XYZ file of C-alpha atoms in Angstrom:
706
model
C 11.751 -23.844 -31.818
C 8.081 -23.148 -32.501
C 5.754 -22.587 -29.550
C 2.204 -21.305 -29.301
C 3.020 -17.839 -27.959
C -0.526 -16.554 -28.447
C -2.079 -18.908 -25.875
C 0.686 -19.355 -23.289
C 0.405 -20.876 -19.831
C 1.258 -18.523 -16.975
C 2.603 -19.701 -13.605
C 3.170 -17.003 -10.985
C 5.432 -18.061 -8.133
C 5.708 -16.174 -4.840
C 6.278 -16.928 -1.168
C 3.099 -15.043 -0.243
C 0.590 -16.862 -2.429
C -2.351 -17.513 -0.057
C 0.106 -16.780 2.756
C 0.069 -13.209 4.124
C 3.524 -12.162 5.329
C 4.019 -8.676 3.894
C 3.131 -6.390 1.011
C 3.680 -8.908 -1.806
C 0.530 -10.702 -0.657
C -1.425 -7.525 -1.472
C 0.312 -7.171 -4.847
C -0.506 -10.728 -5.914
C -4.016 -10.769 -4.467
C -5.159 -7.488 -5.993
C -3.579 -8.237 -9.380
C -5.312 -11.607 -9.780
C -8.632 -10.346 -11.266
C -7.016 -8.615 -14.273
C -4.698 -11.594 -14.857
C -7.577 -14.091 -14.714
C -9.510 -11.890 -17.122
C -6.631 -12.226 -19.603
C -5.596 -15.865 -19.063
C -8.577 -17.635 -17.519
C -7.684 -21.180 -16.434
C -4.319 -20.941 -18.197
C -3.176 -19.010 -15.109
C -2.007 -20.751 -11.933
C -0.217 -19.497 -8.821
C 2.394 -21.514 -6.918
C 3.481 -20.984 -3.316
C 4.522 -22.809 -0.139
C 1.843 -24.565 1.903
C 1.069 -22.924 5.238
C -1.243 -25.117 7.283
C -2.151 -22.049 9.351
C -3.525 -19.899 6.523
C -4.334 -22.328 3.688
C -7.589 -23.750 5.159
C -9.056 -20.221 5.239
C -7.610 -19.104 1.902
C -7.940 -22.073 -0.456
C -10.771 -24.396 -1.465
C -9.267 -27.852 -2.023
C -10.112 -29.406 -5.412
C -8.988 -32.331 -7.509
C -6.713 -31.186 -10.353
C -8.502 -31.337 -13.712
C -7.470 -34.280 -15.920
C -4.370 -33.573 -17.934
C -0.664 -32.903 -17.697
C -0.797 -30.904 -14.445
C -2.669 -33.669 -12.641
C -0.275 -36.326 -13.984
C 2.736 -34.309 -12.827
C 1.330 -33.697 -9.337
C 0.431 -37.367 -8.949
C 3.965 -38.402 -9.942
C 5.427 -35.994 -7.387
C 2.995 -37.246 -4.730
C 4.084 -40.843 -5.405
C 7.613 -39.755 -4.453
C 6.525 -38.248 -1.141
C 5.691 -34.649 -2.083
C 2.622 -33.242 -0.350
C 0.676 -30.456 -2.010
C -2.638 -28.622 -1.985
C -4.395 -27.913 -5.272
C -7.495 -25.753 -5.412
C -8.952 -22.320 -5.956
C -7.735 -19.275 -4.047
C -10.820 -17.745 -2.442
C -10.329 -14.196 -3.673
C -11.806 -12.197 -6.534
C -11.061 -14.110 -9.734
C -10.703 -17.461 -7.845
C -7.546 -18.599 -9.690
C -6.025 -22.075 -9.586
C -3.343 -22.419 -6.952
C -0.758 -25.098 -6.089
C 0.818 -25.004 -2.623
C 3.785 -27.319 -1.958
C 4.515 -28.607 1.549
C 8.265 -28.031 1.882
C 8.364 -30.085 5.093
C 7.444 -33.214 3.110
C 10.868 -33.014 1.401
C 12.905 -32.049 4.453
C 14.858 -35.316 4.163
C 16.255 -34.126 0.811
C 17.506 -30.763 2.087
C 21.191 -31.724 2.350
C 21.103 -33.365 -1.073
C 19.577 -30.288 -2.695
C 21.870 -27.851 -0.864
C 24.855 -29.795 -2.155
C 23.471 -29.760 -5.680
C 22.833 -26.009 -5.451
C 26.474 -25.441 -4.482
C 27.857 -27.704 -7.223
C 25.616 -26.426 -10.026
C 25.384 -22.709 -9.216
C 28.053 -21.961 -6.599
C 25.466 -20.592 -4.148
C 26.383 -21.392 -0.507
C 23.825 -22.147 2.195
C 24.832 -22.179 5.889
C 23.085 -24.709 8.117
C 21.478 -22.330 10.615
C 19.300 -20.231 8.303
C 15.860 -21.834 8.403
C 14.301 -19.282 6.036
C 16.913 -19.985 3.361
C 16.471 -23.734 3.866
C 12.732 -23.320 3.235
C 13.467 -21.252 0.121
C 15.795 -23.965 -1.230
C 13.231 -26.719 -0.667
C 10.540 -24.625 -2.328
C 12.829 -23.716 -5.240
C 13.651 -27.341 -6.005
C 9.987 -28.378 -5.824
C 9.017 -25.595 -8.249
C 11.866 -26.543 -10.620
C 10.826 -30.194 -10.478
C 7.186 -29.328 -11.232
C 7.899 -26.868 -14.065
C 10.491 -29.172 -15.636
C 8.017 -32.066 -15.767
C 5.243 -29.828 -17.106
C 7.420 -28.428 -19.912
C 8.690 -31.859 -20.915
C 5.207 -33.425 -20.972
C 3.695 -30.615 -23.050
C 6.515 -30.836 -25.591
C 6.217 -34.636 -25.878
C 2.444 -34.460 -26.167
C 2.493 -31.893 -28.967
C 5.449 -33.447 -30.796
C 3.328 -36.561 -31.226
C 0.338 -34.560 -32.474
C 2.478 -32.347 -34.710
C 1.109 -29.087 -33.283
C 3.051 -26.413 -31.408
C 2.998 -26.808 -27.643
C 1.919 -23.776 -25.584
C 4.674 -21.498 -24.390
C 5.098 -21.474 -20.608
C 5.780 -18.265 -18.687
C 7.051 -18.518 -15.107
C 6.945 -15.225 -13.205
C 8.883 -15.199 -9.902
C 8.575 -12.606 -7.135
C 11.410 -11.864 -4.675
C 14.463 -13.908 -3.654
C 12.487 -16.386 -1.506
C 10.911 -17.728 -4.702
C 14.037 -17.169 -6.801
C 16.069 -20.339 -6.117
C 14.358 -22.021 -9.069
C 15.637 -19.467 -11.610
C 19.332 -20.502 -11.756
C 18.221 -24.158 -11.680
C 15.877 -23.638 -14.651
C 18.692 -21.922 -16.537
C 21.235 -24.617 -15.678
C 18.871 -27.464 -16.632
C 17.713 -25.664 -19.797
C 14.041 -26.179 -19.062
C 11.944 -25.083 -22.023
C 10.076 -22.080 -20.638
C 10.539 -18.328 -20.332
C 11.065 -16.591 -17.005
C 10.463 -13.201 -15.389
C 11.902 -12.115 -12.046
C 10.474 -9.135 -10.155
C 12.262 -7.799 -7.110
C 10.093 -5.713 -4.780
C 13.148 -4.581 -2.781
C 16.766 -5.653 -2.555
C 18.054 -7.490 0.489
C 21.249 -5.492 0.708
C 19.457 -2.199 0.151
C 17.122 -2.806 3.070
C 20.003 -3.758 5.389
C 22.227 -0.854 4.337
C 19.480 1.742 4.752
C 18.587 0.438 8.201
C 22.232 0.827 9.234
C 22.427 4.631 8.992
C 24.439 4.615 5.757
C 24.298 7.409 3.173
C 22.842 4.834 0.824
C 21.800 6.592 -2.382
C 24.880 8.812 -2.666
C 27.219 5.820 -2.315
C 25.406 3.187 -4.383
C 28.129 3.048 -7.015
C 30.898 2.559 -4.461
C 29.653 -0.299 -2.255
C 31.627 -3.549 -2.234
C 28.455 -5.607 -2.402
C 30.026 -8.970 -1.550
C 31.805 -7.528 1.484
C 28.722 -5.619 2.676
C 26.531 -8.718 2.363
C 29.141 -10.809 4.172
C 29.425 -8.322 7.051
C 25.671 -8.548 7.586
C 25.524 -12.339 7.410
C 23.312 -12.405 4.311
C 25.849 -13.301 1.617
C 24.083 -16.581 0.743
C 20.722 -14.803 0.425
C 22.305 -12.075 -1.662
C 23.760 -14.757 -3.982
C 20.289 -16.240 -4.503
C 18.812 -12.822 -5.273
C 21.609 -11.854 -7.651
C 21.512 -15.225 -9.443
C 17.737 -14.911 -9.869
C 18.124 -11.452 -11.408
C 20.797 -12.626 -13.869
C 19.179 -15.937 -14.852
C 15.715 -14.568 -15.652
C 14.888 -13.807 -19.280
C 13.294 -10.554 -18.118
C 14.296 -8.743 -14.928
C 11.941 -6.108 -13.497
C 11.441 -4.025 -10.368
C 8.457 -2.170 -8.906
C 9.807 1.377 -9.282
C 12.510 3.428 -10.956
C 14.224 4.090 -7.623
C 14.503 0.321 -7.047
C 15.671 -0.157 -10.637
C 18.538 2.257 -9.973
C 19.338 0.408 -6.750
C 19.187 -3.024 -8.426
C 21.482 -1.958 -11.245
C 24.264 -1.236 -8.749
C 23.622 -3.883 -6.084
C 22.511 -6.811 -8.262
C 24.693 -5.786 -11.222
C 21.962 -6.039 -13.843
C 19.965 -3.171 -15.271
C 16.253 -4.035 -15.073
C 14.395 -4.458 -18.350
C 11.398 -2.535 -17.067
C 9.345 -1.313 -14.136
C 6.125 -3.005 -12.994
C 4.424 -0.574 -10.567
C 2.065 -1.959 -7.954
C -1.645 -1.306 -8.345
C -4.847 -1.694 -6.366
C -8.386 -2.802 -7.057
C -10.161 0.530 -7.187
C -13.849 0.579 -6.272
C -15.354 3.790 -7.593
C -18.323 5.296 -5.787
C -21.437 6.219 -7.746
C -21.505 9.708 -6.217
C -18.581 11.761 -4.989
C -20.199 12.408 -1.606
C -20.239 8.692 -0.725
C -16.585 8.476 0.286
C -16.968 11.761 2.194
C -19.774 10.142 4.193
C -17.518 7.167 4.889
C -14.853 9.597 6.114
C -17.347 11.292 8.453
C -18.578 7.975 9.886
C -15.067 6.653 10.508
C -13.935 9.993 11.951
C -16.798 9.830 14.451
C -15.477 6.492 15.737
C -11.977 7.939 16.082
C -13.543 10.893 17.922
C -15.065 8.443 20.413
C -11.649 6.896 21.031
C -10.011 10.320 21.445
C -12.674 11.376 23.956
C -11.956 8.283 26.029
C -8.200 8.777 25.785
C -8.006 12.508 26.591
C -11.259 13.716 28.161
C -11.111 13.557 31.927
C -7.465 14.609 31.809
C -8.424 17.686 29.779
C -10.477 18.390 26.693
C -10.140 20.204 23.373
C -12.424 21.063 20.477
C -12.832 18.012 18.253
C -14.353 20.215 15.549
C -10.953 21.891 15.233
C -8.897 18.683 15.444
C -7.116 16.885 12.614
C -5.870 13.301 12.681
C -2.447 12.381 11.273
C -1.113 8.830 11.157
C 1.737 6.654 10.005
C 1.555 2.872 9.709
C 3.587 -0.076 8.459
C 6.421 -2.357 9.488
C 8.340 -1.142 12.517
C 11.486 -0.162 10.613
C 12.433 2.932 12.557
C 14.758 4.536 9.993
C 13.687 2.908 6.728
C 10.047 3.936 7.189
C 10.996 7.460 8.269
C 9.453 7.108 11.726
C 12.348 9.100 13.188
C 11.622 11.939 10.749
C 7.881 11.838 11.495
C 8.295 12.155 15.272
C 10.909 14.908 14.971
C 8.691 16.858 12.561
C 5.721 16.481 14.928
C 7.740 18.101 17.716
C 8.578 21.050 15.456
C 4.973 21.281 14.293
C 3.926 21.460 17.948
C 6.281 24.406 18.519
C 5.061 26.201 15.389
C 1.381 25.792 16.255
C 2.000 27.092 19.772
C 4.021 30.032 18.465
C 1.243 30.868 15.995
C -1.325 30.605 18.837
C -3.273 28.166 16.661
C -6.445 26.641 18.081
C -6.057 23.563 15.878
C -5.179 20.330 17.670
C -3.295 17.544 15.905
C -3.684 13.979 17.153
C -0.834 11.984 15.604
C -1.115 8.180 15.547
C 1.762 5.732 15.105
C 0.394 2.304 14.103
C 3.500 0.115 14.290
C 3.579 -3.536 15.429
C 5.852 -3.902 18.450
C 6.423 -6.562 21.095
C 3.807 -6.032 23.817
C 2.502 -8.064 26.741
C -0.712 -6.209 27.698
C -2.862 -3.142 27.181
C -2.093 0.058 29.061
C -4.452 0.113 32.072
C -4.974 3.887 31.872
C -5.902 3.635 28.195
C -8.417 0.868 28.912
C -9.855 2.732 31.898
C -10.391 5.880 29.834
C -12.412 4.001 27.221
C -14.393 2.134 29.895
C -15.499 5.206 31.892
C -16.365 7.094 28.696
C -18.564 4.236 27.502
C -20.134 4.036 30.958
C -20.913 7.765 30.863
C -22.406 7.384 27.381
C -24.627 4.530 28.592
C -25.755 6.555 31.625
C -26.617 9.599 29.495
C -28.588 7.387 27.097
C -30.460 5.858 30.033
C -31.315 9.278 31.537
C -32.273 10.583 28.112
C -34.666 7.673 27.674
C -36.263 8.296 31.086
C -36.684 12.034 30.373
C -38.331 11.208 27.069
C -40.823 8.901 28.768
C -41.690 11.563 31.393
C -42.285 14.231 28.749
C -44.389 11.818 26.722
C -46.593 10.869 29.720
C -47.161 14.511 30.738
C -47.921 15.485 27.162
C -50.485 12.674 26.905
C -52.254 13.992 30.010
C -52.127 17.529 28.702
C -50.079 18.682 31.692
C -47.693 21.620 31.552
C -44.060 20.510 31.210
C -41.562 22.339 33.425
C -37.762 22.239 33.443
C -37.647 20.592 36.884
C -39.488 17.603 35.425
C -36.661 16.875 33.018
C -33.844 15.896 35.356
C -34.777 14.295 38.685
C -32.490 14.325 41.713
C -31.617 10.643 41.305
C -30.579 11.314 37.711
C -28.327 14.173 38.828
C -26.658 11.978 41.451
C -26.025 9.183 38.940
C -24.658 11.648 36.405
C -22.331 13.261 38.968
C -20.921 9.853 39.923
C -20.080 9.144 36.300
C -18.493 12.588 35.806
C -16.351 12.198 38.942
C -15.240 8.748 37.744
C -14.110 10.351 34.490
C -11.844 12.917 36.174
C -8.118 12.098 36.075
C -5.223 14.227 37.237
C -2.262 12.745 35.364
C -1.370 13.177 31.697
C -2.985 11.066 28.960
C -0.754 8.098 28.031
C 1.346 8.377 24.873
C 1.124 4.610 24.278
C -1.857 2.247 24.331
C 0.019 -0.948 25.277
C 2.768 -2.070 27.640
C 5.909 -2.862 25.661
C 8.061 -5.842 26.565
C 11.194 -3.671 26.533
C 10.041 -0.095 26.917
C 13.528 1.227 27.681
C 15.050 0.236 24.346
C 12.119 1.132 22.101
C 13.312 3.818 19.633
C 9.953 5.592 19.311
C 9.421 5.805 23.073
C 12.971 7.058 23.606
C 12.547 9.722 20.935
C 9.225 10.870 22.407
C 10.873 11.162 25.822
C 13.838 13.060 24.398
C 11.508 15.533 22.681
C 9.303 15.705 25.814
C 6.166 14.870 23.874
C 4.069 13.775 26.849
C 0.626 15.033 25.746
C 0.692 18.094 27.980
C -2.409 20.284 28.101
C -0.650 23.159 26.327
C 0.674 20.922 23.504
C -1.095 21.403 20.191
C 0.211 18.039 18.931
C -0.909 14.965 20.878
C 0.761 11.606 20.226
C -0.740 8.109 20.437
C 1.604 5.173 19.812
C -0.437 2.033 19.061
C 2.127 -0.829 18.828
C -0.248 -3.313 17.204
C -2.017 -3.644 13.869
C -5.630 -2.498 13.933
C -8.705 -4.708 13.815
C -12.379 -4.237 14.612
C -12.144 -6.466 17.713
C -9.625 -4.173 19.402
C -11.124 -2.983 22.752
C -9.440 0.420 22.389
C -9.602 1.517 18.767
C -12.190 -0.883 17.382
C -11.670 -0.163 13.696
C -10.258 -2.120 10.800
C -7.264 -0.462 9.165
C -9.227 0.675 6.105
C -11.928 2.347 8.213
C -9.282 3.995 10.391
C -7.508 5.423 7.329
C -10.782 6.788 5.976
C -11.412 8.602 9.258
C -8.019 10.339 9.315
C -7.141 13.582 7.568
C -3.505 12.958 6.554
C -1.201 9.942 6.218
C 2.499 10.644 6.792
C 5.070 8.224 5.310
C 8.477 9.964 5.040
C 10.336 6.747 4.177
C 14.046 6.582 3.462
C 13.786 3.107 1.908
C 10.468 2.338 0.222
C 10.635 0.459 -3.108
C 6.951 1.171 -3.724
C 4.811 2.272 -0.761
C 1.362 0.734 -0.530
C 0.286 2.829 2.469
C 0.194 6.201 0.656
C -1.305 4.478 -2.404
C -4.128 3.093 -0.246
C -4.659 6.581 1.176
C -4.998 7.979 -2.341
C -7.583 5.401 -3.372
C -9.600 6.232 -0.235
C -9.393 9.974 -0.839
C -7.028 10.693 2.057
C -4.128 13.110 1.376
C -0.691 11.764 2.239
C 2.945 12.749 2.585
C 5.570 10.531 0.948
C 9.129 11.044 -0.318
C 11.055 11.090 -3.572
C 12.863 7.956 -2.353
C 9.660 5.910 -2.489
C 8.432 4.271 -5.674
C 4.968 5.742 -5.155
C 6.340 9.261 -4.696
C 8.443 9.031 -7.871
C 5.475 7.615 -9.797
C 3.244 10.497 -8.739
C 5.893 13.099 -9.594
C 6.165 11.583 -13.083
C 2.415 11.601 -13.691
C 1.071 14.725 -11.957
C 1.843 18.348 -12.741
C 1.686 19.545 -9.132
C 1.259 16.720 -6.639
C 0.413 18.903 -3.655
C -2.731 20.250 -5.320
C -3.979 16.659 -5.477
C -3.147 15.900 -1.843
C 0.178 14.146 -2.503
C 2.939 15.937 -0.579
C 6.480 14.836 -1.446
C 9.418 15.366 0.905
C 12.816 15.615 -0.773
C 15.046 13.045 0.934
C 17.282 12.591 -2.076
C 18.982 15.965 -2.415
C 18.206 17.608 0.925
C 19.961 16.949 4.232
C 18.094 15.287 7.096
C 17.656 18.678 8.771
C 16.205 20.197 5.601
C 13.889 17.213 5.083
C 12.533 17.530 8.635
C 11.917 21.251 8.109
C 10.139 20.562 4.814
C 7.961 17.869 6.411
C 6.974 20.068 9.359
C 6.209 22.919 6.937
C 3.924 20.659 4.869
C 2.076 19.501 7.988
C 1.778 23.095 9.232
C 0.281 24.232 5.914
C -2.181 21.363 6.077
C -3.253 22.447 9.572
C -4.018 25.920 8.228
C -6.537 24.622 5.701
C -10.208 25.240 6.349
C -12.619 22.338 6.538
C -13.947 23.244 3.099
C -10.460 23.243 1.617
C -9.763 19.817 3.123
C -12.973 18.476 1.562
C -11.969 19.880 -1.835
C -8.530 18.317 -1.522
C -9.976 14.916 -0.600
C -12.161 15.075 -3.710
C -9.085 15.728 -5.845
C -7.081 12.992 -4.141
C -9.786 10.422 -4.763
C -9.820 11.342 -8.466
C -6.267 9.996 -8.758
C -7.399 6.463 -7.904
C -7.695 5.520 -11.597
C -3.949 6.095 -11.915
C -3.361 3.243 -9.447
C -5.948 0.799 -10.775
C -4.642 -2.602 -11.893
C -6.571 -2.080 -15.129
C -3.891 0.515 -15.890
C -0.903 -0.894 -14.001
C -1.506 -4.407 -15.342
C -0.509 -3.232 -18.819
C 3.130 -3.198 -17.712
C 2.866 -6.871 -16.704
C 1.452 -7.658 -20.143
C 4.464 -5.934 -21.729
C 6.897 -7.878 -19.530
C 5.312 -11.195 -20.490
C 5.374 -10.218 -24.159
C 9.058 -9.324 -23.908
C 9.916 -12.638 -22.235
C 8.102 -14.594 -24.963
C 9.852 -12.681 -27.742
C 13.246 -13.248 -26.168
C 12.702 -16.983 -25.657
C 10.728 -17.789 -28.831
C 11.439 -15.072 -31.444
C 10.676 -17.438 -34.339
C 7.185 -18.223 -33.030
C 5.804 -14.758 -33.742
C 4.098 -14.042 -37.024
C 5.323 -10.434 -37.030
C 8.804 -9.251 -36.191
C 8.176 -5.514 -36.307
C 8.289 -4.850 -32.578
C 11.549 -3.592 -31.197
C 12.305 -5.574 -28.055
C 13.836 -2.547 -26.387
C 10.624 -0.546 -26.898
C 8.237 -3.107 -25.408
C 9.095 -2.022 -21.879
C 10.135 1.446 -22.980
C 10.336 4.253 -20.469
C 8.775 7.057 -22.445
C 8.114 10.242 -20.503
C 4.426 10.263 -19.496
C 2.137 13.201 -20.154
C 1.406 14.691 -16.754
C -2.018 15.330 -15.253
C -2.330 19.121 -15.062
C -2.960 21.124 -11.942
C -6.649 21.169 -10.941
C -8.736 24.151 -11.946
C -10.712 25.470 -8.986
C -14.323 26.430 -9.561
C -15.091 30.137 -9.779
C -15.948 31.628 -6.398
C -18.972 33.525 -7.720
C -22.263 31.623 -8.229
C -22.934 33.998 -11.152
C -19.726 32.896 -12.897
C -20.533 29.285 -12.090
C -23.874 29.602 -13.886
C -22.234 31.247 -16.896
C -19.696 28.450 -17.203
C -21.898 25.486 -16.439
C -25.384 26.597 -17.417
C -26.743 26.048 -13.905
C -25.835 26.527 -10.275
C -25.424 22.827 -9.574
C -23.383 19.941 -10.891
C -19.681 19.246 -11.134
C -18.482 22.647 -9.957
C -20.448 22.353 -6.727
C -17.858 19.839 -5.569
C -15.130 22.479 -5.253
C -14.823 26.017 -4.032
C -12.075 28.451 -4.801
C -8.955 27.729 -2.786
C -6.920 30.442 -1.129
C -4.464 30.672 -4.026
C -5.019 31.215 -7.762
C -4.060 28.269 -9.949
C -2.918 29.020 -13.492
C -4.669 27.167 -16.280
C -2.285 24.798 -18.043
C -2.028 25.226 -21.810
C -2.002 22.170 -24.068
C -1.364 19.769 -21.210
C -3.855 16.986 -21.885
C -4.461 14.113 -19.539
C -2.406 10.948 -20.233
C -3.693 9.311 -23.389
C -2.487 6.801 -25.936
C -1.207 8.919 -28.811
C -0.377 7.086 -32.016
C 2.659 8.183 -33.956
C 1.813 10.242 -37.015
C -1.732 10.990 -35.854
C -2.587 14.633 -35.325
C -4.247 15.024 -31.935
C -6.841 17.713 -31.314
C -6.320 19.055 -27.802
C -10.021 19.707 -27.214
C -11.047 16.219 -28.356
C -8.334 14.650 -26.237
C -9.418 16.534 -23.126
C -13.032 15.586 -23.742
C -12.097 11.913 -23.986
C -10.426 12.168 -20.631
C -13.456 13.858 -19.103
C -11.807 17.074 -17.914
C -15.033 19.062 -18.162
C -13.585 22.092 -16.433
C -10.758 22.555 -18.923
C -13.080 21.885 -21.867
C -15.503 24.568 -20.656
C -12.645 27.026 -20.279
C -11.395 26.258 -23.790
C -14.925 26.823 -25.114
C -15.151 30.210 -23.392
C -11.778 31.241 -24.806
C -12.911 30.179 -28.277
C -16.080 32.294 -27.940
C -14.033 35.321 -26.888
C -11.854 34.943 -29.977
């Protein structure tokens, strides 16, 4: 059948369209601008209607005249409620949100049909699955009507109707896929899994997951965990899609064994990267955010005891509270060992380690609130006294009188200041948690901190602050949004055991903050594939694949210890290098893989509609080995050498100083570039295109020597 494959319609279906639940919301939202740039108004997102979030996310509009409006009106006449409009994000795409509750009366009918047509069971007590079934049938209904109307319309006119691509994300949106296949609806489909259900459950259950992937009885394991019906939906979606993809190679390996289909390709997650005009701008942002964290730390610790904030580094971990999957257990254990190592080395460096994990709380910790309150009160008093002293000096100077030290601080000022200082003094230890948990006794992080006796003692070099709530600027304790908090920290630590992608370390990279991840995370694997030596660029990777837990903890504590030994200048250099990697994660680059997936789905569904037939389907989403980014070349330590190489004493090389270790210059290792087969590539030209001025200068010097 002939279809217009050069101007297709694209519908992207996900549970988190204009409805923030987890990380897929970020994936969809940040990817929209590049997709709109390619498709314009031929692109539309579909999701469930949440009356809580939709009014803030979507501008309601009347559907434009045409087939989509006719279809929605027909569905509305049969009781379906929906919201059509523009999603208020960059790119402002069209969006259709279906109210699943408006079809609740058809749930039993549709569950029966799902069982008869696909063999997928659905127990009565699972509300989330019920919602997914209702949503799946509404999407199938809508897409079926759209495809039929377009075909009828163009059959009458004699022209080819536009091809329709439906891209589904995760099992919650996947019910429609087996239905589309069974009903033979004329469109092409893509299914992307961002994690597998069974993989997440197995990893959380202390199973040696990756070494036993080939041996799991998947049906039995899903049944034991009460998720067999969900697993069936996910597996059916993977098998019924024309193109099946995952977000990383580690998840592709997992999906091949758990879902029993080898993915056709990998679609890594990207971010919208905002580049600064000058490299010092993000360093200024770091300094400003760090100052706000300093204020919080003063309120939390000062009064109990104090330490030098100029020799303090901030570590953090953040994300869903999945104690084992997110590697929180590893992080806390490694912090305890780091504490012992710093004390043994008689280091003066203090580490303040944050854990930003949403838990069940009922109130703020009174001691934590009191510390912030008295510190702010002291700050206000000092400002008031400072203002009064300034006025006195000004008045005496106007009169030409001699200014003496006793005129600065009056007795009443001293009394007021002493009262504030005495109010600040506390004799117990600083709290390790900022909130009161509902069930403190069964909280895994609190129990581990107690077992390791990490109580923020004065002699401890590692201080711990557990903040069991997501951050926002209105927080009375740590009044920072998450992004500003990340910018103010020195190192993000994410030693995950199960992490299909890993947005948190990716966000750190874009903001120029070094991070620790693992070779079991999609992000960690991606960086290993694309960078010659990740650690030089501020990406530390813990081996959790081949090493034992004990060895992984030792490696993590060693990486954190080495970071603590860096000078301030070395940390600045490393942040500069980390921020340079942000282009690797930009959707302008990552979005190319989505383009390939859509092209593959069109060629599989409508091979006769393409003018050319030269492309090998297997190569469209090929996994060719990427050319790695070489290790960074540090600037020469001598200003004389710097002038010889650069022609002046300022410019690019001023951004970096020589690190403590020599870094060999890579030979013939150009930056990633699109090399055409049969075209001879000049290394120097290629490096110049990629802007590696340092390497180009070195090559020039070598050429002159020859």
